[in-house]
XYZ file of N, CA and C in Angstrom:
729
model
N 20.096 -132.019 116.348
C 19.940 -132.407 117.751
C 21.022 -133.380 118.196
N 21.337 -134.329 117.326
C 22.341 -135.338 117.669
C 23.687 -134.687 117.947
N 23.997 -133.609 117.230
C 25.277 -132.919 117.432
C 25.394 -132.405 118.858
N 24.307 -131.874 119.392
C 24.314 -131.377 120.771
C 24.357 -132.533 121.762
N 23.556 -133.570 121.529
C 23.544 -134.720 122.430
C 24.913 -135.385 122.495
N 25.624 -135.385 121.370
C 26.944 -136.022 121.326
C 27.967 -135.299 122.188
N 27.659 -134.100 122.625
C 28.586 -133.358 123.484
C 28.694 -134.000 124.871
N 27.628 -134.697 125.288
C 27.586 -135.259 126.636
C 28.248 -136.636 126.672
N 28.899 -136.913 127.783
C 29.511 -138.224 128.019
C 29.598 -138.418 129.518
N 30.120 -139.570 129.938
C 30.267 -139.802 131.388
C 31.193 -138.786 132.027
N 32.233 -138.397 131.305
C 33.185 -137.429 131.864
C 32.717 -135.990 131.660
N 31.704 -135.792 130.815
C 31.147 -134.455 130.571
C 29.649 -134.510 130.834
N 29.294 -134.702 132.088
C 27.897 -134.877 132.452
C 27.109 -133.590 132.520
N 27.779 -132.472 132.809
C 27.119 -131.172 132.910
C 27.807 -130.205 131.949
N 27.020 -129.552 131.098
C 27.571 -128.616 130.127
C 26.740 -127.344 130.095
N 27.400 -126.231 129.882
C 26.717 -124.957 129.701
C 26.448 -124.743 128.216
N 25.646 -123.742 127.912
C 25.406 -123.388 126.518
C 26.733 -123.026 125.845
N 27.575 -122.295 126.561
C 28.882 -121.907 126.011
C 29.710 -123.143 125.669
N 29.690 -124.151 126.570
C 30.423 -125.393 126.302
C 29.943 -126.034 125.001
N 28.625 -126.104 124.846
C 28.059 -126.761 123.664
C 28.337 -125.982 122.388
N 28.340 -124.660 122.486
C 28.679 -123.827 121.328
C 30.118 -124.097 120.899
N 31.030 -124.143 121.875
C 32.444 -124.375 121.565
C 32.669 -125.773 120.994
N 31.957 -126.765 121.521
C 32.170 -128.141 121.093
C 31.553 -128.439 119.734
N 30.435 -127.790 119.423
C 29.742 -128.078 118.161
C 30.136 -127.127 117.036
N 30.548 -125.907 117.400
C 30.836 -124.904 116.382
C 29.580 -124.268 115.820
N 28.429 -124.568 116.415
C 27.161 -124.009 115.961
C 26.950 -122.613 116.546
N 26.162 -121.783 115.870
C 25.841 -120.464 116.438
C 25.124 -120.611 117.777
N 25.320 -119.646 118.644
C 24.726 -119.715 119.978
C 23.197 -119.787 119.905
N 22.600 -119.022 118.982
C 21.141 -119.048 118.868
C 20.647 -120.428 118.438
N 21.420 -121.102 117.588
C 21.040 -122.443 117.138
C 21.101 -123.436 118.289
N 22.168 -123.353 119.086
C 22.305 -124.244 120.243
C 21.177 -123.992 121.233
N 20.854 -122.731 121.481
C 19.739 -122.392 122.375
C 18.443 -123.040 121.890
N 18.191 -122.969 120.603
C 16.959 -123.519 120.051
C 16.918 -125.040 120.182
N 18.043 -125.683 119.894
C 18.100 -127.139 119.995
C 17.921 -127.594 121.437
N 18.609 -126.913 122.359
C 18.513 -127.266 123.776
C 17.078 -127.094 124.268
N 16.417 -126.026 123.844
C 15.030 -125.798 124.252
C 14.125 -126.918 123.753
N 14.351 -127.377 122.526
C 13.551 -128.471 121.974
C 13.810 -129.773 122.730
N 15.060 -130.036 123.049
C 15.413 -131.258 123.774
C 14.862 -131.233 125.199
N 14.857 -130.072 125.818
C 14.279 -129.938 127.165
C 12.785 -130.234 127.133
N 12.131 -129.778 126.090
C 10.678 -129.935 125.994
C 10.272 -131.407 125.951
N 11.091 -132.256 125.358
C 10.758 -133.683 125.256
C 11.494 -134.529 126.294
N 12.186 -133.879 127.244
C 12.790 -134.600 128.353
C 14.120 -135.260 128.068
N 14.751 -134.915 126.944
C 16.034 -135.526 126.633
C 17.205 -134.764 127.244
N 16.959 -133.545 127.642
C 17.935 -132.733 128.368
C 17.210 -132.064 129.525
N 17.862 -132.031 130.686
C 17.333 -131.317 131.851
C 18.281 -130.187 132.217
N 17.741 -129.146 132.819
C 18.579 -128.052 133.302
C 18.734 -128.163 134.804
N 19.985 -128.080 135.267
C 20.277 -128.045 136.690
C 20.221 -126.583 137.119
N 19.125 -126.199 137.757
C 18.919 -124.786 138.080
C 19.902 -124.280 139.131
N 20.420 -125.169 139.950
C 21.399 -124.746 140.949
C 22.725 -124.381 140.292
N 23.096 -125.142 139.266
C 24.372 -124.901 138.590
C 24.215 -124.031 137.350
N 23.008 -124.021 136.802
C 22.765 -123.224 135.616
C 23.177 -123.891 134.322
N 23.580 -125.172 134.400
C 23.986 -125.862 133.179
C 23.002 -126.990 132.872
N 23.384 -127.869 131.945
C 22.468 -128.883 131.446
C 23.077 -130.285 131.568
N 22.192 -131.272 131.619
C 22.602 -132.672 131.667
C 21.579 -133.485 130.867
N 21.935 -134.710 130.517
C 21.001 -135.572 129.806
C 19.804 -135.894 130.699
N 18.617 -135.954 130.109
C 17.408 -136.195 130.872
C 17.062 -137.660 131.005
N 16.104 -137.958 131.866
C 15.693 -139.334 132.116
C 15.079 -139.994 130.894
N 14.595 -139.212 129.948
C 14.049 -139.795 128.726
C 15.132 -140.578 127.984
N 16.389 -140.140 128.088
C 17.486 -140.858 127.453
C 17.669 -142.225 128.096
N 17.501 -142.287 129.428
C 17.587 -143.566 130.127
C 16.487 -144.506 129.637
N 15.299 -143.968 129.464
C 14.172 -144.774 128.984
C 14.481 -145.349 127.608
N 14.970 -144.514 126.708
C 15.287 -144.985 125.364
C 16.412 -146.017 125.397
N 17.443 -145.740 126.204
C 18.555 -146.673 126.287
C 18.115 -148.026 126.828
N 17.270 -148.026 127.839
C 16.762 -149.270 128.403
C 15.944 -150.042 127.378
N 15.125 -149.320 126.622
C 14.286 -149.969 125.620
C 15.129 -150.592 124.518
N 16.162 -149.892 124.093
C 17.045 -150.420 123.047
C 17.729 -151.699 123.512
N 18.335 -151.657 124.705
C 19.067 -152.813 125.201
C 18.138 -153.994 125.461
N 16.946 -153.726 125.967
C 16.020 -154.809 126.282
C 15.555 -155.535 125.039
N 15.580 -154.867 123.886
C 15.079 -155.469 122.661
C 16.183 -155.886 121.693
N 17.417 -155.858 122.144
C 18.522 -156.275 121.297
C 18.435 -157.767 120.978
N 18.821 -158.115 119.770
C 18.906 -159.528 119.403
C 19.868 -160.256 120.336
N 20.945 -159.574 120.731
C 21.922 -160.205 121.625
C 21.250 -160.665 122.897
N 20.468 -159.788 123.509
C 19.796 -160.122 124.760
C 18.868 -161.320 124.591
N 18.068 -161.301 123.527
C 17.080 -162.359 123.306
C 17.735 -163.705 122.997
N 18.698 -163.711 122.089
C 19.308 -164.968 121.672
C 20.311 -165.511 122.693
N 20.883 -164.626 123.499
C 21.914 -165.074 124.441
C 21.338 -165.653 125.726
N 20.106 -165.302 126.077
C 19.562 -165.662 127.388
C 19.649 -167.158 127.699
N 19.268 -168.058 126.775
C 19.387 -169.499 127.103
C 20.825 -169.924 127.387
N 21.767 -169.326 126.682
C 23.169 -169.674 126.880
C 23.691 -169.135 128.210
N 23.231 -167.943 128.586
C 23.601 -167.373 129.890
C 23.085 -168.269 131.014
N 21.847 -168.702 130.900
C 21.265 -169.564 131.920
C 21.999 -170.900 131.997
N 22.353 -171.451 130.838
C 23.063 -172.728 130.823
C 24.440 -172.604 131.468
N 25.147 -171.520 131.171
C 26.471 -171.313 131.768
C 26.359 -171.193 133.283
N 25.335 -170.519 133.750
C 25.115 -170.410 135.191
C 24.862 -171.785 135.815
N 24.054 -172.595 135.158
C 23.737 -173.933 135.682
C 24.969 -174.820 135.703
N 25.826 -174.693 134.705
C 27.040 -175.519 134.635
C 28.043 -175.121 135.704
N 28.237 -173.822 135.885
C 29.293 -173.342 136.780
C 28.818 -173.107 138.208
N 27.529 -172.809 138.377
C 27.025 -172.479 139.708
C 27.449 -171.105 140.176
N 27.994 -170.298 139.261
C 28.453 -168.955 139.615
C 27.616 -167.907 138.875
N 27.799 -166.644 139.277
C 27.084 -165.547 138.632
C 27.607 -165.356 137.213
N 26.697 -165.146 136.280
C 27.063 -164.924 134.881
C 26.588 -163.533 134.468
N 27.477 -162.791 133.819
C 27.133 -161.473 133.298
C 27.349 -161.442 131.797
N 26.412 -160.817 131.090
C 26.549 -160.552 129.665
C 26.602 -159.043 129.501
N 27.686 -158.559 128.908
C 27.878 -157.118 128.758
C 28.070 -156.739 127.296
N 27.681 -155.505 126.994
C 27.858 -154.942 125.659
C 28.519 -153.574 125.784
N 29.394 -153.246 124.856
C 30.092 -151.967 124.874
C 29.148 -150.846 124.466
N 29.112 -149.759 125.258
C 28.203 -148.649 124.956
C 28.921 -147.417 124.432
N 30.196 -147.562 124.138
C 30.990 -146.437 123.666
C 31.973 -145.940 124.694
N 31.741 -146.279 125.969
C 32.646 -145.868 127.041
C 32.917 -146.998 128.022
N 31.863 -147.721 128.407
C 31.983 -148.790 129.376
C 31.224 -150.011 128.881
N 31.280 -151.063 129.685
C 30.533 -152.271 129.372
C 29.223 -152.234 130.145
N 28.108 -152.315 129.438
C 26.782 -152.257 130.053
C 26.225 -153.669 130.189
N 25.777 -154.011 131.382
C 25.218 -155.339 131.642
C 23.800 -155.416 131.080
N 23.575 -156.373 130.183
C 22.232 -156.534 129.625
C 21.598 -157.864 130.038
N 22.356 -158.700 130.732
C 21.777 -159.944 131.253
C 22.632 -160.427 132.415
N 21.959 -160.871 133.472
C 22.662 -161.368 134.656
C 21.899 -162.568 135.191
N 22.639 -163.611 135.521
C 22.022 -164.815 136.069
C 22.799 -165.227 137.311
N 22.070 -165.457 138.416
C 22.741 -165.844 139.658
C 21.858 -166.791 140.452
N 22.384 -167.255 141.571
C 21.653 -168.199 142.403
C 20.325 -167.597 142.831
N 19.297 -168.464 142.922
C 17.990 -167.993 143.321
C 17.172 -167.494 142.155
N 17.704 -167.715 140.918
C 16.987 -167.313 139.697
C 16.708 -165.820 139.656
N 17.574 -165.021 140.311
C 17.418 -163.578 140.265
C 18.101 -163.055 139.019
N 17.360 -162.367 138.179
C 17.927 -161.833 136.953
C 17.722 -160.335 136.924
N 18.812 -159.582 136.780
C 18.726 -158.139 136.660
C 19.058 -157.773 135.222
N 18.100 -157.315 134.467
C 18.328 -156.938 133.088
C 18.051 -155.451 132.929
N 18.172 -154.978 131.703
C 17.923 -153.562 131.473
C 16.468 -153.193 131.673
N 15.596 -154.164 131.843
C 14.203 -153.849 132.131
C 14.071 -153.227 133.518
N 15.031 -153.504 134.404
C 14.950 -152.970 135.757
C 16.124 -152.060 136.104
N 17.280 -152.290 135.530
C 18.443 -151.478 135.866
C 19.503 -151.602 134.790
N 20.321 -150.588 134.677
C 21.476 -150.640 133.780
C 22.720 -150.601 134.641
N 23.520 -151.648 134.570
C 24.759 -151.730 135.329
C 25.923 -151.527 134.374
N 26.835 -150.664 134.735
C 28.009 -150.422 133.910
C 29.249 -150.940 134.607
N 30.158 -151.527 133.816
C 31.405 -152.066 134.362
C 32.577 -151.342 133.713
N 33.554 -150.911 134.495
C 34.732 -150.278 133.896
C 35.467 -151.271 132.997
N 36.118 -150.761 131.982
C 36.725 -151.641 130.983
C 38.086 -152.182 131.414
N 38.883 -151.367 132.087
C 40.289 -151.739 132.295
C 40.511 -152.728 133.432
N 39.488 -152.985 134.269
C 39.745 -153.809 135.452
C 38.688 -154.881 135.678
N 37.897 -155.206 134.663
C 36.928 -156.296 134.755
C 37.211 -157.294 133.650
N 36.802 -158.534 133.852
C 37.056 -159.535 132.812
C 36.227 -159.263 131.568
N 34.982 -158.776 131.741
C 34.164 -158.450 130.565
C 34.780 -157.281 129.800
N 35.296 -156.301 130.538
C 35.911 -155.149 129.891
C 37.192 -155.500 129.173
N 38.054 -156.238 129.841
C 39.336 -156.572 129.217
C 39.165 -157.548 128.056
N 38.163 -158.447 128.154
C 37.899 -159.375 127.052
C 37.458 -158.610 125.813
N 36.761 -157.497 126.009
C 36.378 -156.639 124.885
C 37.576 -155.829 124.393
N 38.253 -155.171 125.323
C 39.299 -154.215 124.975
C 40.465 -154.865 124.238
N 40.794 -156.088 124.596
C 41.957 -156.754 124.009
C 41.846 -156.928 122.503
N 40.629 -156.903 121.981
C 40.434 -157.164 120.553
C 40.024 -155.906 119.781
N 40.333 -154.727 120.361
C 40.045 -153.469 119.698
C 41.325 -152.850 119.140
N 41.162 -151.895 118.234
C 42.346 -151.259 117.643
C 42.954 -150.252 118.620
N 44.180 -149.850 118.320
C 44.915 -148.964 119.224
C 44.208 -147.633 119.430
N 43.545 -147.134 118.386
C 42.885 -145.833 118.496
C 41.752 -145.876 119.517
N 40.959 -146.947 119.499
C 39.856 -147.060 120.451
C 40.391 -147.248 121.864
N 41.418 -148.066 122.004
C 42.017 -148.266 123.330
C 42.518 -146.940 123.885
N 43.213 -146.163 123.049
C 43.755 -144.874 123.495
C 42.637 -143.915 123.885
N 41.535 -143.910 123.112
C 40.420 -143.013 123.430
C 39.778 -143.377 124.766
N 39.563 -144.666 124.985
C 38.925 -145.102 126.230
C 39.801 -144.755 127.426
N 41.103 -145.003 127.290
C 42.021 -144.701 128.389
C 42.032 -143.206 128.679
N 42.012 -142.387 127.612
C 42.029 -140.937 127.793
C 40.749 -140.432 128.445
N 39.594 -140.932 127.977
C 38.312 -140.428 128.463
C 37.901 -141.024 129.802
N 38.143 -142.311 129.980
C 37.684 -142.995 131.190
C 38.762 -143.101 132.260
N 40.032 -143.051 131.838
C 41.130 -143.164 132.782
C 41.363 -144.592 133.234
N 42.387 -144.777 134.047
C 42.712 -146.089 134.599
C 42.635 -145.992 136.122
N 41.432 -145.816 136.595
C 41.209 -145.628 138.032
C 41.634 -146.855 138.825
N 42.285 -146.625 139.944
C 42.685 -147.714 140.838
C 41.490 -148.099 141.707
N 40.899 -149.247 141.417
C 39.740 -149.705 142.179
C 40.172 -150.540 143.391
N 41.272 -151.267 143.235
C 41.848 -152.077 144.315
C 43.368 -152.040 144.143
N 44.128 -152.585 145.097
C 45.583 -152.635 144.915
C 46.013 -153.471 143.708
N 45.103 -154.295 143.174
C 45.446 -155.161 142.042
C 45.129 -154.543 140.679
N 44.496 -153.378 140.654
C 44.101 -152.759 139.391
C 45.327 -152.338 138.587
N 45.291 -152.619 137.281
C 46.347 -152.156 136.387
C 46.075 -150.700 136.040
N 46.965 -149.809 136.465
C 46.772 -148.377 136.242
C 47.833 -147.790 135.310
N 48.690 -148.634 134.777
C 49.745 -148.206 133.855
C 49.405 -148.713 132.460
N 49.421 -147.823 131.469
C 49.013 -148.195 130.126
C 49.910 -149.278 129.536
N 51.193 -149.260 129.857
C 52.095 -150.293 129.339
C 51.730 -151.658 129.905
N 51.485 -151.710 131.207
C 51.086 -152.967 131.838
C 49.754 -153.449 131.278
N 48.838 -152.513 131.025
C 47.537 -152.888 130.475
C 47.685 -153.453 129.073
N 48.537 -152.853 128.254
C 48.748 -153.369 126.897
C 49.377 -154.762 126.926
N 50.262 -154.998 127.869
C 50.849 -156.334 128.014
C 49.779 -157.350 128.397
N 48.858 -156.932 129.263
C 47.747 -157.801 129.649
C 46.841 -158.076 128.450
N 46.624 -157.066 127.613
C 45.804 -157.262 126.412
C 46.409 -158.331 125.498
N 47.737 -158.341 125.373
C 48.391 -159.345 124.539
C 48.217 -160.739 125.119
N 48.320 -160.869 126.442
C 48.115 -162.175 127.075
C 46.686 -162.669 126.835
N 45.740 -161.756 126.893
C 44.336 -162.130 126.661
C 44.144 -162.605 125.229
N 44.729 -161.893 124.280
C 44.614 -162.316 122.876
C 45.237 -163.693 122.664
N 46.353 -163.939 123.330
C 47.057 -165.221 123.168
C 46.232 -166.395 123.684
N 45.563 -166.220 124.831
C 44.848 -167.347 125.422
C 43.349 -167.332 125.108
N 42.812 -166.171 124.669
C 41.421 -166.106 124.261
C 40.431 -165.730 125.346
N 40.886 -165.433 126.533
C 39.986 -165.045 127.624
C 40.699 -164.123 128.597
N 39.901 -163.439 129.423
C 40.433 -162.480 130.387
C 40.113 -162.912 131.807
N 40.970 -162.497 132.732
C 40.730 -162.757 134.145
C 40.691 -161.439 134.908
N 39.852 -161.398 135.903
C 39.815 -160.282 136.849
C 40.191 -160.871 138.199
N 41.424 -160.593 138.620
C 41.920 -161.128 139.886
C 41.792 -160.065 140.976
N 40.569 -159.855 141.415
C 40.266 -158.850 142.444
C 40.762 -157.469 142.022
N 40.628 -157.154 140.748
C 41.075 -155.869 140.217
C 40.005 -154.795 140.296
N 38.747 -155.204 140.252
C 37.643 -154.257 140.325
C 37.035 -154.206 141.727
N 37.023 -155.334 142.392
C 36.446 -155.422 143.738
C 37.188 -156.498 144.517
N 37.685 -156.146 145.691
C 38.381 -157.118 146.519
C 37.422 -158.236 146.918
N 37.915 -159.471 146.825
C 37.101 -160.617 147.186
C 36.329 -161.217 146.028
N 36.418 -160.617 144.839
C 35.694 -161.115 143.675
C 36.662 -161.381 142.530
N 36.545 -162.578 141.945
C 37.334 -162.914 140.761
C 36.385 -163.303 139.628
N 36.839 -163.084 138.387
C 36.000 -163.374 137.222
C 36.852 -163.903 136.081
N 36.180 -164.592 135.165
C 36.812 -164.990 133.908
C 35.825 -164.659 132.792
N 36.308 -163.955 131.759
C 35.425 -163.495 130.697
C 35.957 -163.806 129.317
N 35.047 -163.893 128.348
C 35.421 -164.204 126.967
C 34.705 -163.252 126.014
N 35.328 -162.939 124.880
C 34.735 -162.009 123.912
C 33.660 -162.667 123.061
N 32.706 -161.859 122.616
C 31.666 -162.303 121.691
C 31.836 -161.513 120.394
N 31.937 -162.233 119.281
C 32.163 -161.616 117.980
C 30.844 -161.455 117.210
N 30.780 -160.416 116.377
C 29.627 -160.283 115.496
C 29.900 -161.031 114.187
N 28.997 -160.907 113.223
C 29.123 -161.668 111.983
C 30.340 -161.264 111.162
N 30.916 -160.105 111.448
C 32.116 -159.651 110.740
C 33.384 -159.955 111.505
N 33.240 -160.640 112.631
C 34.414 -161.005 113.418
C 34.852 -159.959 114.411
N 34.078 -158.889 114.554
C 34.443 -157.836 115.491
C 33.875 -158.131 116.875
N 34.675 -157.879 117.896
C 34.212 -158.093 119.271
C 33.391 -156.879 119.697
N 32.147 -157.115 120.122
C 31.264 -156.031 120.529
C 30.643 -156.275 121.901
N 30.852 -157.460 122.447
C 30.265 -157.814 123.737
C 31.129 -158.875 124.389
N 30.789 -159.239 125.609
C 31.543 -160.279 126.306
C 30.678 -160.896 127.396
N 31.097 -162.062 127.844
C 30.359 -162.793 128.870
C 31.338 -163.263 129.929
N 30.901 -163.305 131.174
C 31.823 -163.683 132.244
C 31.139 -164.528 133.303
N 31.964 -165.231 134.050
C 31.571 -165.961 135.255
C 32.326 -165.321 136.406
N 31.629 -165.012 137.487
C 32.293 -164.378 138.627
C 31.834 -165.011 139.924
N 32.686 -164.880 140.946
C 32.359 -165.446 142.245
C 33.373 -165.037 143.291
N 33.191 -165.494 144.531
C 34.124 -165.170 145.611
C 35.530 -165.631 145.271
N 36.510 -164.851 145.682
C 37.905 -165.148 145.343
C 38.333 -166.529 145.815
N 37.861 -166.931 146.994
C 38.277 -168.241 147.511
C 37.713 -169.385 146.683
N 36.631 -169.123 145.957
C 36.020 -170.156 145.138
C 36.532 -170.140 143.697
N 37.200 -169.037 143.341
C 37.712 -168.917 141.975
C 39.197 -168.576 141.956
N 40.028 -169.477 142.504
C 41.468 -169.255 142.376
C 41.883 -169.357 140.911
N 43.122 -169.015 140.623
C 43.586 -168.967 139.229
C 43.357 -170.278 138.495
N 43.598 -171.412 139.155
C 43.475 -172.689 138.448
C 42.020 -172.975 138.070
N 41.063 -172.520 138.898
C 39.659 -172.745 138.536
C 39.218 -171.768 137.454
N 39.745 -170.548 137.505
C 39.449 -169.608 136.429
C 39.896 -170.200 135.085
N 41.113 -170.731 135.068
C 41.621 -171.337 133.833
C 40.804 -172.562 133.445
N 40.329 -173.302 134.455
C 39.527 -174.484 134.166
C 38.151 -174.139 133.608
N 37.583 -173.004 134.058
C 36.275 -172.575 133.568
C 36.368 -171.877 132.209
N 37.548 -171.385 131.872
C 37.703 -170.572 130.663
C 37.190 -171.255 129.396
N 37.503 -172.544 129.125
C 36.981 -173.162 127.900
C 35.461 -173.166 127.830
N 34.799 -173.350 128.969
C 33.334 -173.345 128.986
C 32.797 -171.947 128.701
N 33.432 -170.927 129.287
C 33.009 -169.547 129.046
C 33.229 -169.179 127.581
N 34.380 -169.566 127.019
C 34.673 -169.265 125.615
C 33.706 -169.999 124.686
N 33.375 -171.226 125.037
C 32.426 -171.982 124.211
C 31.049 -171.322 124.232
N 30.648 -170.822 125.395
C 29.369 -170.119 125.486
C 29.383 -168.864 124.624
N 30.486 -168.116 124.674
C 30.609 -166.911 123.847
C 30.505 -167.263 122.366
N 31.157 -168.347 121.958
C 31.103 -168.778 120.554
C 29.690 -169.223 120.169
N 29.000 -169.904 121.079
C 27.632 -170.348 120.796
C 26.690 -169.153 120.612
N 26.882 -168.122 121.428
C 26.066 -166.916 121.282
C 26.347 -166.253 119.937
N 27.629 -166.167 119.572
C 27.996 -165.551 118.295
C 27.397 -166.319 117.121
N 27.428 -167.651 117.197
C 26.870 -168.457 116.109
C 25.360 -168.273 116.006
N 24.692 -168.216 117.155
C 23.238 -168.050 117.121
C 22.859 -166.701 116.538
N 23.639 -165.666 116.854
C 23.371 -164.355 116.288
C 23.558 -164.351 114.781
N 24.570 -165.079 114.298
C 24.820 -165.114 112.855
C 23.723 -165.917 112.140
N 23.224 -166.975 112.796
C 22.146 -167.787 112.194
C 20.852 -166.999 112.098
N 20.612 -166.144 113.110
C 19.344 -165.407 113.165
C 19.480 -163.969 112.676
N 20.680 -163.620 112.214
C 20.915 -162.244 111.788
C 20.306 -161.923 110.433
C-alpha cells in the first residue's frame, strides 16, 4: 500500500491507474486491488469527473494526529509562547514534511493559536525564513530535489527564483546562523528564522518571528536574531533531554 501512496505528492495530486502502474512497476491487477483497498478506508478518493485518484481526507486526519502529538509540538510550546511575549510579534514553529514546511505551532497577539488540531499551514521553502533556515543546512541532493519538485515560484518581486542566487543565500544563512524573509513570500511581511537541530545535529524544523515590514526593518531583524536562535537552541536541548 505504501508503494502506491508514495506515488502522490503536491505536484502529483491526481493520478490514474496507468500512472501508478508506471511509477510503481507493479502489475495493473495489483495496483487495482491496492487502490480499491485504500478507497474502502478513505485513504484514496476517486475524482469521478476526471476518472483519476487523489489522496483522501483520512490522510489529513492521520497527518493532523501525528503532528499534534509530536514531541516537538509538546516540548516547544512554552518556548514559542515566551518568544512571542519577548518580541511582541507572531511566532511560527515549522517542521519539514518532505516537500514544504508545515506549521505545527503559532502564537500571536490575542492569544490566538492555530495548531494542527485545527489547521495545517504549509510554507514554501525557498522564500520564507522558516524554509530557508531549514534548507541552508541540508545536503545538495535534498536541495536539488526540492527545487526540482517544488520549483522556485516568484511570490513577490523580492523572491529568489534563480538557483545560483538561492545557493548564495544559503551560504549567508549558514555563516550567520539565521535566515531573513524580506518580503519574499508576501509583500508587507518580514521574518527572521532559525534552525532547530535534532539529537544528531540534523536540522529538521525551524522557528521564526514575523511582522509588518515597517516594524521589522533589517536592523531589527538582525537584532531579534540572537533571541530567535537562542529559542531554537532551547527547544533542541529540551528535545534531547526528553528524548
